[in-house]
Amino acid sequence: MSGLDGAFLHIETPETPMHVGALYLLSKPENMEGSYFEEVKRLLMPRLAMSPFFRARLAPMPFNLVNPVWVEDRLPNPEYHLRQVLLPHPGSIEQLQDKVAELHAGLLDRSQPLWELTVIDGLADGSVAIYMKVHHAALDGASGVALASILFDSSATPRPVPADWREQASQSAPTTLLQRIGAAVKQTSDQYGKLMRGIPELLDVVGGLLRQSGTGGAPSGKQKQNFALGPKTPLNVPITSERGFAALTLPLAGIKRIAATHDVKLNDVVLAVCSGAMRSYLKQHHSLPRKSLIATIPVSLRAAGDTSTTTQATLTLVNLATHIADPLKRLHAIRGAATAAKTLTNQAKSVMPTDFPSLGVPWLLGGLASLYGLSRISSVVPPIANLLISNVPGPRQPLYVAGGQILAYWPLSIVEHGLGLNVTVMSYCDSLDIGLTVARNAVPDVHLLAQMVNRAYEELEQLPAPATGEPADTAASPAKPRRKSNAPATEAAAKPKPRTRKNPETA
C-alpha cells in the first residue's frame, strides 16, 4: 500500500467515509426469466472471486505503526458483498438516488475486502440499477474505470464462466505475520530511499517555479487568483454522516460544440457549467459571495497504459469566476484560470508525491482527522476550496451486466469537513454523466442543485457564436435556437427569465 492510499484509510471517520462509488442504470435483458439479481450473482461472482483485487483485504500491522498490507482471501463472501434492494412504490429516479445516498453514507467493513455491490430493483419504468462502492485506499477514478471494463461485458452476451473458477480463486497462499512485517519493513526502507533520491529534483523544480513567479516567489496573474482562499459559503461547514445524491446526464456532443464555438477546452465548459449552477444555487439561498468560489480538482499522475489500482493523483485549484454574471466572460475567465493551473501542475508533476514512508502516519493522521472534525475548525477558517470537481474519462463503448445494457454511469465520491459538495463527471459513450455527492447538512436540496446544473448548461448552449474575424471572448451574434439538453434525473425546472444588466462584471 502506498503512502497516499494509506492516508485515505487513516483520515476516515464515521462522518467522512473514504470510499468512492458508481450508480449504473441498466435496461433489463429482453425475455429474461427469473431474478435478475440471481443472474448477476451467478455471472459476476466467478469474476470477482478470480480477481486478486476483489479478494484483497486489509491485514493490520502490530500497534498500527505503519500502513496495513493487502492479503488475499480465498473467496469473497457473497452474502456480504452482493446485496439486493427493492425500492418502494412508485419507484422514481429520485427515490433511487436517495436510496443510493443512504447506501453511500455507510462505512465499509475493514474485516472484509473493501467493496460492496447492490442490485436495486423496483423502478417504475422497468429498468434496474446497480450501486457499487470501493474504498479509495484500493483505487482511484482512472483505475476504477479500468476495473469496471474488466468486470463488465462489451456485448449483451456475457463471457462464459470458467468451469474451474473456484480452483483459480483458491490459489493464493496465506501469509504469516512475520512475512507481513518483513514486507512492511522493506517497503518503508524503499520509500525512504525514494524520498531521499527525489530531493535534488524537488529543489530544482521549486527553484524554477520561484524564479518564474517573480520577486519573493509570489504567484502572479491567473495563478495568484487560483491560490486565493475561497469565500465562506453554506457548503463549507463541518459535516455529518448523512449524504445526499443527485444525478443528471448531459450530451457530450453539446459540450464539445460549446467548447469549439468559444475556443475553450471541454473541461473548461464542465467547470463553467458548475460555476453557473453554483451562482444560481447560492443566489436562490441568498448567499452568493462577491468573491469567486474556488474549486479543487484532482489531476491524474498516471502514466499512459498504467492499470495499477494504487491512487496516482494530486489536487490543483481553479478560480470559478462566480463573481462574473455574464456567462461568456465567465467561461473565458475560467479558461484562463484552468490553463494557469494546468501549466503549474505540469511543471511540478514529476515531483508530486503519491508514495511516502508511513512509519507513525496511521496514528498521526487518524488523530488529526478526529481532532479536525471535533474542533469544528472548518466553520471558522476560510476554505482553501469551496467544492471539488472531478472529470474522469470513461468507456466510449456500451457496457453490459448479465445481459443488461448500462444506460448511465453516474459516479459518487467523497465529501469532507469544510467541503460539502463533490461534483464528479464521467464520460460514457456519447454522454457526460454527472454525480452530485453532498453532505446533507451542507446541501439539503441536492435535487434542486441538479436542476441548476442543467440550466447552466442550457445557458452556455444559447450563447451567441463569435462573429467572423472577432475574438471569441468579445464577439456577439444573434443567439442560436435553443436546443433541449438531455433531461436531468430530476424534474426539469422552469426556464429562468432572461435579465439584462448594465454592468455584467458584477453579481
Coordinates of C-alpha atoms in Angstrom, one line a residue:
M1 CA 0.0 0.0 0.0
S2 CA 1.4 3.4 -1.0
G3 CA 1.5 6.3 1.4
L4 CA -1.3 8.1 -0.4
D5 CA -3.5 5.0 -0.4
G6 CA -2.9 4.6 3.4
A7 CA -3.8 8.2 4.0
F8 CA -7.3 7.6 2.8
L9 CA -7.6 4.9 5.5
H10 CA -6.3 6.9 8.3
I11 CA -8.3 10.1 7.7
E12 CA -11.6 8.1 7.6
T13 CA -14.2 8.8 10.3
P14 CA -17.9 7.9 10.6
E15 CA -18.7 11.4 9.3
T16 CA -16.3 11.2 6.4
P17 CA -16.2 7.7 4.8
M18 CA -13.4 7.4 2.2
H19 CA -15.0 5.3 -0.4
V20 CA -16.0 6.1 -4.0
G21 CA -18.8 4.6 -6.0
A22 CA -20.9 4.4 -9.1
L23 CA -24.6 4.1 -9.9
Y24 CA -25.3 2.2 -13.1
L25 CA -28.8 2.4 -14.7
L26 CA -29.5 -0.6 -16.9
S27 CA -32.1 -1.9 -19.2
K28 CA -33.1 -5.5 -18.2
P29 CA -32.3 -8.2 -20.8
E30 CA -35.2 -9.0 -23.1
N31 CA -37.2 -12.1 -22.4
M32 CA -35.4 -12.6 -19.1
E33 CA -36.9 -15.2 -16.8
G34 CA -36.3 -15.4 -13.1
S35 CA -34.4 -13.0 -10.9
Y36 CA -32.0 -10.5 -12.4
F37 CA -30.2 -10.3 -9.1
E38 CA -29.6 -14.1 -9.1
E39 CA -28.3 -13.8 -12.7
V40 CA -25.9 -11.0 -11.7
K41 CA -24.6 -13.1 -8.8
R42 CA -24.2 -16.2 -11.0
L43 CA -22.2 -14.3 -13.6
L44 CA -20.2 -11.8 -11.6
M45 CA -19.2 -14.0 -8.6
P46 CA -16.7 -16.0 -10.5
R47 CA -15.1 -12.8 -12.0
L48 CA -15.0 -11.2 -8.6
A49 CA -13.5 -14.4 -7.0
M50 CA -10.8 -14.8 -9.6
S51 CA -9.6 -11.2 -9.4
P52 CA -6.9 -10.6 -6.7
F53 CA -8.3 -7.1 -6.3
F54 CA -11.7 -8.2 -5.2
R55 CA -10.2 -10.9 -2.8
A56 CA -7.8 -8.5 -1.2
R57 CA -8.5 -7.4 2.4
L58 CA -6.5 -5.4 5.0
A59 CA -4.1 -7.0 7.4
P60 CA -3.2 -4.5 10.2
M61 CA 0.4 -4.3 11.4
P62 CA 1.4 -4.6 15.1
F63 CA 0.4 -1.5 17.1
N64 CA -0.8 0.2 13.9
L65 CA 2.6 1.8 13.5
V66 CA 2.7 1.6 9.6
N67 CA 0.2 1.1 6.9
P68 CA -1.6 -2.3 6.8
V69 CA -0.8 -4.6 4.0
W70 CA -3.1 -6.3 1.4
V71 CA -3.6 -10.0 1.8
E72 CA -5.8 -12.3 -0.4
D73 CA -8.8 -14.0 0.9
R74 CA -9.7 -17.3 -0.8
L75 CA -13.3 -16.4 -1.8
P76 CA -15.3 -13.2 -1.2
N77 CA -18.4 -13.7 0.9
P78 CA -21.4 -13.3 -1.5
E79 CA -23.8 -12.8 1.4
Y80 CA -21.9 -9.7 2.4
H81 CA -20.6 -8.3 -0.9
L82 CA -23.6 -8.9 -3.2
R83 CA -26.9 -7.4 -2.0
Q84 CA -30.4 -6.6 -3.3
V85 CA -32.7 -3.7 -2.5
L86 CA -36.3 -3.2 -3.7
L87 CA -37.5 0.4 -4.0
P88 CA -40.9 1.3 -2.6
H89 CA -43.8 2.3 -4.9
P90 CA -43.8 4.3 -7.2
G91 CA -40.0 3.6 -7.8
S92 CA -39.0 7.0 -9.1
I93 CA -35.5 8.0 -10.1
E94 CA -35.4 10.4 -7.2
Q95 CA -36.1 7.6 -4.8
L96 CA -33.3 5.6 -6.4
Q97 CA -30.9 8.5 -5.9
D98 CA -32.0 8.9 -2.2
K99 CA -31.5 5.2 -1.6
V100 CA -28.0 5.3 -3.1
A101 CA -27.2 8.3 -0.9
E102 CA -28.2 6.2 2.1
L103 CA -26.1 3.3 1.0
H104 CA -23.1 5.6 0.3
A105 CA -23.2 7.0 3.8
G106 CA -22.2 3.7 5.5
L107 CA -18.6 2.7 6.2
L108 CA -17.1 -0.4 4.6
D109 CA -16.3 -3.3 7.0
R110 CA -12.5 -3.4 7.2
S111 CA -12.5 -7.1 8.1
Q112 CA -13.8 -7.8 4.6
P113 CA -12.4 -6.9 1.1
L114 CA -13.3 -3.2 0.8
W115 CA -16.2 -3.3 -1.7
E116 CA -19.9 -3.8 -2.0
L117 CA -22.3 -4.3 -4.9
T118 CA -26.0 -3.7 -4.6
V119 CA -28.7 -4.5 -7.2
I120 CA -31.6 -2.1 -6.9
D121 CA -34.9 -3.1 -8.4
G122 CA -38.5 -1.7 -8.4
L123 CA -38.0 1.2 -10.7
A124 CA -41.3 2.2 -12.3
D125 CA -40.0 2.1 -15.9
G126 CA -38.8 -1.5 -15.6
S127 CA -35.1 -0.6 -15.6
V128 CA -32.7 -1.8 -12.9
A129 CA -29.8 -0.2 -11.1
I130 CA -26.5 -1.4 -9.7
Y131 CA -24.7 0.6 -7.0
M132 CA -21.1 -0.3 -6.3
K133 CA -18.7 1.2 -3.8
V134 CA -15.0 0.6 -3.3
H135 CA -12.6 2.2 -0.8
H136 CA -10.4 4.9 -2.1
A137 CA -7.4 3.2 -0.5
A138 CA -7.8 0.5 -3.1
L139 CA -8.2 2.5 -6.3
D140 CA -8.7 6.0 -7.9
G141 CA -11.1 7.1 -10.6
A142 CA -9.0 6.1 -13.5
S143 CA -8.2 2.6 -12.2
G144 CA -11.9 2.2 -11.3
V145 CA -12.9 2.7 -14.9
A146 CA -10.4 0.1 -16.0
L147 CA -11.7 -2.3 -13.3
A148 CA -15.3 -1.8 -14.5
S149 CA -14.3 -2.6 -18.1
I150 CA -12.8 -5.9 -16.9
L151 CA -15.7 -6.8 -14.7
F152 CA -18.5 -6.0 -17.1
D153 CA -19.1 -7.2 -20.7
S154 CA -18.7 -5.4 -24.0
S155 CA -21.8 -7.1 -25.5
A156 CA -25.2 -8.4 -24.4
T157 CA -23.7 -11.9 -24.5
P158 CA -21.9 -12.5 -21.2
R159 CA -18.4 -14.0 -21.2
P160 CA -18.6 -17.7 -20.3
V161 CA -17.9 -18.7 -16.7
P162 CA -14.7 -20.9 -16.4
A163 CA -15.6 -24.3 -15.0
D164 CA -12.6 -24.2 -12.7
W165 CA -13.1 -20.7 -11.3
R166 CA -13.3 -21.9 -7.7
E167 CA -9.9 -23.6 -8.1
Q168 CA -8.4 -20.5 -9.7
A169 CA -9.8 -18.4 -6.9
S170 CA -8.2 -20.6 -4.2
Q171 CA -4.6 -20.5 -5.4
S172 CA -3.4 -17.7 -3.2
A173 CA -1.2 -18.8 -0.3
P174 CA -1.8 -17.4 3.2
T175 CA 0.8 -15.1 4.6
T176 CA 2.2 -15.1 8.1
L177 CA 2.5 -12.1 10.4
L178 CA 6.3 -12.4 10.1
Q179 CA 6.1 -12.2 6.3
R180 CA 3.8 -9.2 6.5
I181 CA 6.2 -7.4 8.9
G182 CA 9.1 -8.2 6.6
A183 CA 7.2 -6.8 3.6
A184 CA 6.3 -3.6 5.6
V185 CA 9.9 -3.1 6.6
K186 CA 11.2 -3.5 3.1
Q187 CA 8.6 -1.1 1.7
T188 CA 9.3 1.5 4.3
S189 CA 13.0 1.3 3.5
D190 CA 12.3 1.6 -0.2
Q191 CA 10.0 4.6 0.5
Y192 CA 12.7 6.4 2.5
G193 CA 15.2 5.7 -0.3
K194 CA 12.9 7.0 -3.0
L195 CA 12.2 10.1 -0.9
M196 CA 15.9 10.9 -0.5
R197 CA 16.7 10.3 -4.1
G198 CA 13.9 12.7 -5.2
I199 CA 15.1 15.7 -3.1
P200 CA 17.5 17.2 -5.7
E201 CA 14.8 17.1 -8.4
L202 CA 12.3 18.6 -5.9
L203 CA 14.7 21.5 -5.2
D204 CA 15.3 22.1 -8.9
V205 CA 11.6 22.3 -9.7
V206 CA 10.7 24.5 -6.7
G207 CA 13.6 26.8 -7.6
G208 CA 12.4 27.1 -11.2
L209 CA 8.9 27.9 -10.1
L210 CA 10.1 30.6 -7.7
R211 CA 12.3 32.2 -10.4
Q212 CA 9.3 32.2 -12.9
S213 CA 6.9 33.7 -10.4
G214 CA 8.9 36.9 -9.8
T215 CA 10.2 38.7 -6.7
G216 CA 9.5 37.0 -3.5
G217 CA 8.2 33.9 -5.1
A218 CA 4.6 35.0 -5.0
P219 CA 2.4 33.6 -7.8
S220 CA 1.3 36.0 -10.5
G221 CA -1.7 36.5 -12.8
K222 CA -4.2 33.7 -13.0
Q223 CA -2.1 31.5 -10.7
K224 CA -2.5 34.1 -8.0
Q225 CA -6.3 34.1 -8.5
N226 CA -6.3 30.3 -8.2
F227 CA -4.4 30.4 -4.9
A228 CA -6.7 32.9 -3.2
L229 CA -8.7 31.5 -0.3
G230 CA -12.3 30.8 -1.1
P231 CA -15.2 32.7 0.5
K232 CA -17.3 31.2 3.2
T233 CA -20.5 29.6 1.9
P234 CA -23.1 27.2 3.3
L235 CA -21.0 24.4 1.6
N236 CA -18.0 25.0 3.8
V237 CA -19.1 23.7 7.2
P238 CA -18.4 20.7 9.5
I239 CA -20.5 17.8 8.1
T240 CA -22.5 14.9 9.5
S241 CA -22.6 11.4 8.2
E242 CA -25.9 11.9 6.2
R243 CA -25.4 12.1 2.4
G244 CA -27.5 13.3 -0.5
F245 CA -27.0 12.4 -4.1
A246 CA -28.5 13.6 -7.4
A247 CA -27.6 12.5 -11.0
L248 CA -28.1 14.0 -14.4
T249 CA -26.8 13.4 -17.9
L250 CA -25.6 16.0 -20.5
P251 CA -24.9 15.3 -24.2
L252 CA -21.2 15.1 -24.9
A253 CA -21.7 16.5 -28.4
G254 CA -23.3 19.6 -26.9
I255 CA -20.4 20.2 -24.5
K256 CA -17.9 19.7 -27.4
R257 CA -19.9 22.1 -29.6
I258 CA -19.8 24.8 -26.9
A259 CA -16.0 24.3 -26.5
A260 CA -15.4 24.5 -30.2
T261 CA -17.6 27.6 -30.7
H262 CA -15.9 29.6 -28.0
D263 CA -12.3 28.3 -28.4
V264 CA -12.1 26.6 -25.0
K265 CA -11.4 23.1 -23.7
L266 CA -14.1 20.6 -22.9
N267 CA -13.0 20.7 -19.2
D268 CA -13.4 24.5 -19.3
V269 CA -17.1 24.0 -20.3
V270 CA -17.6 21.5 -17.5
L271 CA -16.2 24.0 -15.0
A272 CA -18.3 26.8 -16.4
V273 CA -21.5 24.6 -16.1
C274 CA -20.6 24.0 -12.4
S275 CA -19.8 27.7 -11.9
G276 CA -23.1 28.8 -13.4
A277 CA -25.0 26.2 -11.3
M278 CA -23.3 27.4 -8.1
R279 CA -24.2 31.0 -8.9
S280 CA -27.8 30.2 -9.3
Y281 CA -28.0 27.9 -6.3
L282 CA -26.3 30.3 -3.9
K283 CA -28.3 33.3 -5.2
Q284 CA -31.5 31.3 -4.5
H285 CA -30.3 30.8 -1.0
H286 CA -29.3 34.5 -0.7
S287 CA -25.6 33.5 -0.1
L288 CA -23.7 34.2 -3.3
P289 CA -20.5 35.8 -2.2
R290 CA -18.9 38.8 -4.0
K291 CA -15.6 36.8 -4.1
S292 CA -15.3 33.9 -6.5
L293 CA -15.6 30.3 -5.5
I294 CA -12.5 28.2 -5.7
A295 CA -12.7 24.5 -6.9
T296 CA -10.2 21.8 -6.1
I297 CA -9.7 19.5 -9.0
P298 CA -8.0 16.0 -9.0
V299 CA -5.3 15.7 -11.6
S300 CA -4.2 12.2 -12.7
L301 CA -0.5 11.5 -12.4
R302 CA -0.9 8.1 -14.0
A303 CA 1.3 7.2 -17.0
A304 CA -0.3 6.0 -20.2
G305 CA -1.0 2.3 -20.1
D306 CA -0.7 2.1 -16.3
T307 CA -3.5 -0.1 -15.0
S308 CA -2.4 -0.5 -11.4
T309 CA -5.1 0.2 -8.8
T310 CA -3.0 2.5 -6.5
T311 CA -4.0 6.1 -6.3
Q312 CA -1.9 8.2 -8.6
A313 CA -3.4 11.7 -8.5
T314 CA -2.9 15.2 -7.0
L315 CA -5.1 18.2 -6.5
T316 CA -5.0 21.6 -8.1
L317 CA -7.0 24.8 -7.5
V318 CA -9.1 26.7 -10.1
N319 CA -10.9 30.0 -9.7
L320 CA -14.5 29.5 -11.0
A321 CA -15.2 33.2 -11.7
T322 CA -18.6 33.0 -9.9
H323 CA -18.4 36.8 -9.3
I324 CA -18.9 37.4 -13.1
A325 CA -22.5 37.5 -14.1
D326 CA -22.0 37.3 -17.9
P327 CA -21.7 33.6 -18.8
L328 CA -19.4 34.2 -21.8
K329 CA -17.0 36.3 -19.9
R330 CA -17.2 33.8 -17.1
L331 CA -16.3 31.0 -19.5
H332 CA -13.2 32.7 -20.7
A333 CA -12.1 33.7 -17.3
I334 CA -12.4 30.0 -16.3
R335 CA -10.3 29.1 -19.4
G336 CA -7.5 31.4 -18.2
A337 CA -7.6 30.1 -14.6
A338 CA -7.7 26.4 -15.7
T339 CA -4.8 26.9 -18.2
A340 CA -2.7 28.5 -15.5
A341 CA -3.5 25.6 -13.1
K342 CA -2.6 23.1 -15.7
T343 CA 0.7 24.8 -16.5
L344 CA 1.7 24.9 -12.9
T345 CA 0.7 21.2 -12.4
N346 CA 2.7 20.1 -15.4
Q347 CA 5.8 22.0 -14.2
A348 CA 5.6 20.3 -10.8
K349 CA 4.1 16.9 -11.9
S350 CA 7.4 15.0 -11.7
V351 CA 7.9 15.7 -8.0
M352 CA 4.4 15.4 -6.7
P353 CA 4.4 12.5 -4.2
T354 CA 2.0 9.6 -4.3
D355 CA 4.1 7.5 -2.0
F356 CA 5.9 8.3 1.2
P357 CA 7.0 6.4 4.4
S358 CA 4.1 5.5 6.7
L359 CA 6.0 5.0 9.9
G360 CA 3.8 6.6 12.6
V361 CA 1.5 8.0 10.0
P362 CA -1.6 5.9 11.0
W363 CA -1.6 7.4 14.5
L364 CA -0.8 10.9 13.3
L365 CA -3.4 11.2 10.5
G366 CA -6.0 9.3 12.5
G367 CA -5.6 11.7 15.4
L368 CA -5.6 14.8 13.3
A369 CA -8.7 13.6 11.3
S370 CA -10.7 13.1 14.6
L371 CA -9.4 16.4 16.0
Y372 CA -10.3 18.3 12.9
G373 CA -13.9 17.0 13.0
L374 CA -14.4 17.5 16.7
S375 CA -12.9 21.0 16.8
R376 CA -15.3 22.2 14.1
I377 CA -12.4 24.4 12.8
S378 CA -13.8 24.3 9.3
S379 CA -16.7 26.5 10.5
V380 CA -14.4 29.5 11.3
V381 CA -11.4 29.3 8.9
P382 CA -11.6 30.5 5.3
P383 CA -11.8 27.4 3.0
I384 CA -8.9 26.7 0.6
A385 CA -11.5 25.5 -1.8
N386 CA -15.3 25.6 -1.8
L387 CA -16.1 22.4 -3.7
L388 CA -14.4 19.6 -5.5
I389 CA -14.9 19.0 -9.3
S390 CA -13.6 15.9 -11.0
N391 CA -13.8 14.9 -14.7
V392 CA -13.0 11.2 -15.4
P393 CA -12.7 9.8 -18.9
G394 CA -14.9 6.7 -19.1
P395 CA -15.7 3.9 -21.5
R396 CA -16.7 5.1 -25.1
Q397 CA -18.5 1.8 -25.9
P398 CA -21.6 0.4 -24.1
L399 CA -21.0 -2.0 -21.2
Y400 CA -23.4 -4.8 -20.2
V401 CA -24.1 -6.6 -16.9
A402 CA -25.7 -10.1 -17.1
G403 CA -27.1 -9.2 -20.5
G404 CA -28.5 -5.8 -19.4
Q405 CA -27.1 -2.7 -21.1
I406 CA -25.7 0.1 -18.9
L407 CA -27.6 3.3 -19.9
A408 CA -26.0 5.7 -17.5
Y409 CA -22.8 5.6 -15.4
W410 CA -23.2 8.1 -12.6
P411 CA -20.2 8.5 -10.2
L412 CA -20.3 9.1 -6.4
S413 CA -17.4 10.4 -4.4
I414 CA -16.1 11.8 -1.1
V415 CA -17.1 14.9 0.9
E416 CA -15.2 16.3 3.8
H417 CA -15.5 18.8 6.7
G418 CA -15.5 22.2 5.1
L419 CA -16.0 20.7 1.6
G420 CA -19.7 19.6 1.5
L421 CA -20.1 19.2 -2.3
N422 CA -18.3 16.9 -4.7
V423 CA -19.2 17.1 -8.4
T424 CA -17.8 14.1 -10.4
V425 CA -18.3 13.9 -14.2
M426 CA -17.9 10.6 -16.1
S427 CA -17.9 10.4 -19.8
Y428 CA -19.7 7.3 -21.0
C429 CA -20.5 6.6 -24.7
D430 CA -22.0 9.9 -26.0
S431 CA -22.9 11.4 -22.7
L432 CA -21.4 13.2 -19.7
D433 CA -22.9 11.5 -16.6
I434 CA -22.7 13.8 -13.6
G435 CA -23.0 12.7 -9.9
L436 CA -23.5 15.3 -7.2
T437 CA -22.4 13.9 -3.8
V438 CA -23.2 16.1 -0.9
A439 CA -23.2 16.2 2.9
R440 CA -26.9 16.7 3.6
N441 CA -26.4 19.4 6.2
A442 CA -24.3 21.4 3.8
V443 CA -26.6 20.9 0.7
P444 CA -30.1 19.9 1.9
D445 CA -31.7 20.2 -1.6
V446 CA -29.3 18.4 -3.9
H447 CA -32.1 17.7 -6.5
L448 CA -32.6 21.5 -6.9
L449 CA -28.8 21.8 -7.5
A450 CA -29.1 19.2 -10.2
Q451 CA -31.7 21.4 -11.9
M452 CA -29.4 24.3 -11.7
V453 CA -26.6 22.3 -13.4
N454 CA -29.0 21.6 -16.3
R455 CA -30.0 25.3 -16.5
A456 CA -26.3 26.3 -16.5
Y457 CA -25.6 24.0 -19.5
E458 CA -28.6 25.4 -21.4
E459 CA -27.4 28.9 -20.7
L460 CA -24.0 28.1 -22.3
E461 CA -25.7 26.4 -25.2
Q462 CA -27.6 29.5 -26.0
L463 CA -24.6 31.8 -26.1
P464 CA -24.1 33.6 -29.4
A465 CA -21.3 32.3 -31.6
P466 CA -18.5 34.9 -32.2
A467 CA -18.8 36.9 -35.4
T468 CA -16.3 36.1 -38.1
G469 CA -12.9 37.7 -37.5
E470 CA -13.7 38.8 -33.9
P471 CA -12.1 37.3 -30.8
A472 CA -14.2 34.5 -29.3
D473 CA -14.4 36.2 -25.9
T474 CA -15.7 39.6 -27.2
A475 CA -17.7 38.9 -30.3
A476 CA -21.5 38.7 -30.3
S477 CA -24.1 37.5 -32.8
P478 CA -27.7 36.5 -32.7
A479 CA -28.4 33.7 -30.3
K480 CA -28.7 30.2 -31.8
P481 CA -32.1 28.5 -31.5
R482 CA -32.4 26.7 -28.1
R483 CA -31.7 23.0 -28.1
K484 CA -33.2 20.9 -25.4
S485 CA -30.5 19.1 -23.4
N486 CA -30.8 15.6 -22.1
A487 CA -33.2 15.9 -19.1
P488 CA -31.7 15.5 -15.7
A489 CA -32.7 12.7 -13.5
T490 CA -34.9 15.1 -11.6
E491 CA -38.0 17.1 -12.7
A492 CA -37.0 19.9 -15.1
A493 CA -37.2 23.4 -13.6
A494 CA -39.0 26.3 -15.2
K495 CA -36.9 28.3 -17.7
P496 CA -35.5 31.4 -15.9
K497 CA -36.5 34.7 -17.5
P498 CA -33.6 36.5 -19.2
R499 CA -32.2 39.5 -17.5
T500 CA -30.1 42.4 -18.7
R501 CA -27.6 44.3 -16.6
K502 CA -25.7 47.4 -17.4
N503 CA -22.6 46.0 -15.7
P504 CA -22.2 42.3 -16.5
E505 CA -19.0 42.1 -14.4
T506 CA -20.8 42.2 -11.1
A507 CA -23.3 39.9 -9.5

